[in-house]
């Protein structure tokens, strides 16, 4: 049953997250990357496929530098409507703040029509070698998600392909956070006391 695990993990009387039903885009597949301050700050990388969002938690966030291989742990499918979700998860699973870091459409490498793209992407997903083209505000061009062979089949790497959108310099998604980011506000207000005390002490001769 689609979204069974997603629903099992959440109490919809408590969380503002969408309960959601399988739904699909009409002309282009959607993606979203959410920045999520939960117990740890991480990024959630979600690609629409067959009416739901295939999802990976990316601890370091995506990179535009092809040298970076960013760990991406596959997590439970999320409902299509999650692509628009931003807000506070007050308690329970994933409690914290969610904001949208990037979104847009994506396709197979050939930018095929939606049905063909979905077929190619589904095959790539099952093969553990998913190649796709992103049309985001921040992420553009070719990317790959490659499943690592081993005991845990939920471990993937997110890699930028070398193309005109790739960069040579160090890339840190934390340098390009949304304006008026509620997470940045929270981080600024919740600096550990010890760190504050220590830096304050340093300034005193
Ligand atoms: Mn998350």
Coordinates of C-alpha atoms and ligand atoms in Angstrom, one line a residue:
X1 CA 0.0 0.0 0.0
X2 CA 1.6 3.3 -1.0
X3 CA 2.6 5.6 1.9
X4 CA 1.9 3.0 4.5
X5 CA 5.2 3.6 6.3
X6 CA 4.8 7.4 6.0
X7 CA 1.4 7.2 7.7
X8 CA 2.6 4.7 10.3
X9 CA 5.3 7.1 11.5
X10 CA 3.1 10.1 11.9
X11 CA 0.1 11.2 14.0
X12 CA -1.9 13.5 11.8
X13 CA -3.7 15.0 14.7
X14 CA -0.4 16.4 15.9
X15 CA 1.6 17.2 12.7
X16 CA 0.8 19.7 10.1
X17 CA 2.5 17.5 7.5
X18 CA 0.1 16.4 4.6
X19 CA -1.6 13.1 5.0
X20 CA -1.6 12.9 1.3
X21 CA -2.9 10.7 -1.4
X22 CA -1.0 9.5 -4.5
X23 CA -1.2 12.3 -7.1
X24 CA 0.8 13.2 -10.2
X25 CA 2.0 16.2 -12.1
X26 CA 0.5 16.6 -15.6
X27 CA 3.4 17.7 -17.8
X28 CA 6.6 17.6 -15.9
X29 CA 7.7 15.6 -12.8
X30 CA 8.3 17.6 -9.6
X31 CA 11.1 17.6 -7.2
X32 CA 11.7 19.3 -3.9
X33 CA 14.7 19.7 -1.6
X34 CA 13.7 20.5 2.0
X35 CA 16.2 21.7 4.6
X36 CA 15.1 20.1 7.9
X37 CA 16.3 21.0 11.3
X38 CA 15.3 17.9 13.3
X39 CA 17.6 16.3 15.9
X40 CA 20.3 17.0 13.2
X41 CA 20.2 19.5 10.4
X42 CA 19.9 17.7 7.1
X43 CA 18.4 18.0 3.7
X44 CA 15.6 15.9 2.3
X45 CA 15.8 15.2 -1.5
X46 CA 12.5 14.1 -3.0
X47 CA 11.7 13.1 -6.6
X48 CA 8.2 12.5 -7.9
X49 CA 7.6 9.1 -9.3
X50 CA 4.4 7.1 -9.8
X51 CA 2.3 9.5 -7.7
X52 CA 4.5 9.7 -4.6
X53 CA 7.9 11.3 -3.7
X54 CA 10.8 8.9 -3.6
X55 CA 12.9 10.4 -0.7
X56 CA 16.5 10.5 0.5
X57 CA 17.9 12.2 3.6
X58 CA 21.2 13.9 2.6
X59 CA 23.1 14.9 5.8
X60 CA 25.5 17.3 4.0
X61 CA 23.1 18.6 1.4
X62 CA 23.5 18.4 -2.4
X63 CA 26.6 19.7 -4.2
X64 CA 27.2 21.2 -7.6
X65 CA 30.8 20.0 -7.5
X66 CA 31.1 16.6 -9.3
X67 CA 34.0 15.6 -7.0
X68 CA 31.5 15.4 -4.1
X69 CA 29.7 12.2 -3.4
X70 CA 27.0 13.1 -1.0
X71 CA 25.6 10.3 1.2
X72 CA 21.9 9.9 0.6
X73 CA 19.9 7.6 2.8
X74 CA 16.7 6.4 1.2
X75 CA 13.8 6.9 3.5
X76 CA 10.1 6.2 3.3
X77 CA 8.1 7.5 0.3
X78 CA 6.3 10.8 1.0
X79 CA 3.0 12.0 -0.5
X80 CA 3.0 14.2 -3.5
X81 CA 1.6 17.1 -1.5
X82 CA 4.8 17.1 0.6
X83 CA 6.5 19.0 -2.2
X84 CA 4.9 22.1 -0.9
X85 CA 5.3 21.5 2.8
X86 CA 7.3 23.9 5.0
X87 CA 6.6 24.6 8.6
X88 CA 7.0 23.4 12.2
X89 CA 6.7 19.7 13.1
X90 CA 5.8 20.2 16.8
X91 CA 6.5 16.7 18.2
X92 CA 7.0 13.1 17.3
X93 CA 8.7 11.9 14.2
X94 CA 11.0 14.5 12.5
X95 CA 10.1 17.2 15.1
X96 CA 11.6 20.5 14.1
X97 CA 11.6 23.0 11.3
X98 CA 11.2 22.3 7.5
X99 CA 11.9 24.9 4.8
X100 CA 12.1 24.5 1.1
X101 CA 15.7 24.9 -0.1
X102 CA 15.0 24.2 -3.8
X103 CA 12.2 22.9 -6.0
X104 CA 11.2 22.7 -9.7
X105 CA 10.9 19.9 -12.2
X106 CA 13.1 17.1 -13.3
X107 CA 13.2 14.5 -16.0
X108 CA 15.2 11.6 -17.4
X109 CA 18.5 12.7 -19.1
X110 CA 16.8 13.0 -22.5
X111 CA 14.1 15.2 -21.1
X112 CA 11.4 12.9 -22.5
X113 CA 7.7 13.3 -22.1
X114 CA 6.4 12.5 -18.6
X115 CA 5.4 8.9 -19.2
X116 CA 8.6 7.9 -20.9
X117 CA 10.7 9.8 -18.3
X118 CA 8.8 8.0 -15.5
X119 CA 9.5 4.7 -17.1
X120 CA 13.2 5.4 -17.5
X121 CA 13.5 6.8 -14.0
X122 CA 11.7 3.8 -12.5
X123 CA 14.1 1.5 -14.3
X124 CA 17.1 3.5 -13.0
X125 CA 15.7 3.5 -9.4
X126 CA 15.3 -0.3 -9.5
X127 CA 18.8 -0.8 -11.0
X128 CA 20.2 1.4 -8.2
X129 CA 21.6 3.8 -10.8
X130 CA 19.2 6.7 -11.3
X131 CA 20.3 9.4 -13.7
X132 CA 18.2 12.5 -14.1
X133 CA 18.1 16.1 -15.2
X134 CA 17.1 18.9 -12.8
X135 CA 15.4 22.1 -13.6
X136 CA 15.6 23.8 -10.2
X137 CA 16.5 27.3 -9.1
X138 CA 19.7 26.1 -7.5
X139 CA 20.2 22.6 -8.9
X140 CA 20.3 22.3 -12.6
X141 CA 21.6 19.8 -15.1
X142 CA 22.6 16.2 -14.8
X143 CA 22.8 14.3 -11.5
X144 CA 22.9 10.7 -10.4
X145 CA 21.8 8.7 -7.4
X146 CA 23.8 5.5 -7.1
X147 CA 23.0 2.8 -4.7
X148 CA 25.9 1.4 -2.8
X149 CA 26.2 -2.4 -2.9
X150 CA 26.3 -3.9 0.6
X151 CA 24.2 -5.0 3.5
X152 CA 22.0 -1.9 3.7
X153 CA 20.3 -1.3 0.4
X154 CA 19.1 2.2 1.5
X155 CA 22.5 3.8 1.2
X156 CA 23.0 5.9 -2.0
X157 CA 25.3 8.6 -3.2
X158 CA 24.1 11.8 -4.8
X159 CA 26.6 13.0 -7.5
X160 CA 26.6 15.9 -9.9
X161 CA 27.6 15.1 -13.4
X162 CA 30.1 17.2 -15.2
X163 CA 28.2 19.7 -17.4
X164 CA 27.8 23.4 -17.8
X165 CA 26.1 23.7 -14.4
X166 CA 28.9 21.9 -12.5
X167 CA 31.3 24.0 -10.4
X168 CA 35.0 23.4 -9.6
X169 CA 35.1 25.3 -6.3
X170 CA 34.0 23.9 -2.9
X171 CA 30.2 23.9 -2.7
X172 CA 28.3 24.1 0.5
X173 CA 24.5 24.2 0.3
X174 CA 24.5 26.0 3.7
X175 CA 25.9 29.0 2.0
X176 CA 22.8 29.4 -0.1
X177 CA 19.9 29.1 2.4
X178 CA 16.5 30.8 1.8
X179 CA 16.1 34.5 2.7
X180 CA 14.3 34.9 6.1
X181 CA 15.0 31.3 6.8
X182 CA 13.2 30.2 9.9
X183 CA 16.0 27.6 10.5
X184 CA 18.7 30.2 10.4
X185 CA 16.7 32.3 12.8
X186 CA 16.3 29.3 15.1
X187 CA 20.1 28.5 14.9
X188 CA 21.0 32.1 15.7
X189 CA 18.7 32.2 18.7
X190 CA 19.8 28.7 20.0
X191 CA 23.5 28.9 19.9
X192 CA 24.8 26.6 22.7
X193 CA 25.3 28.6 25.9
X194 CA 28.8 27.2 26.4
X195 CA 30.0 28.4 23.1
X196 CA 28.7 31.8 23.8
X197 CA 30.3 31.9 27.2
X198 CA 33.6 30.7 25.7
X199 CA 33.7 33.2 22.9
X200 CA 32.6 36.0 25.3
X201 CA 35.4 35.1 27.6
X202 CA 38.0 35.1 24.8
X203 CA 37.2 38.8 24.1
X204 CA 38.0 39.8 27.7
X205 CA 41.7 40.5 28.0
Ligands
LIG1 MN1 14.0 15.0 7.2

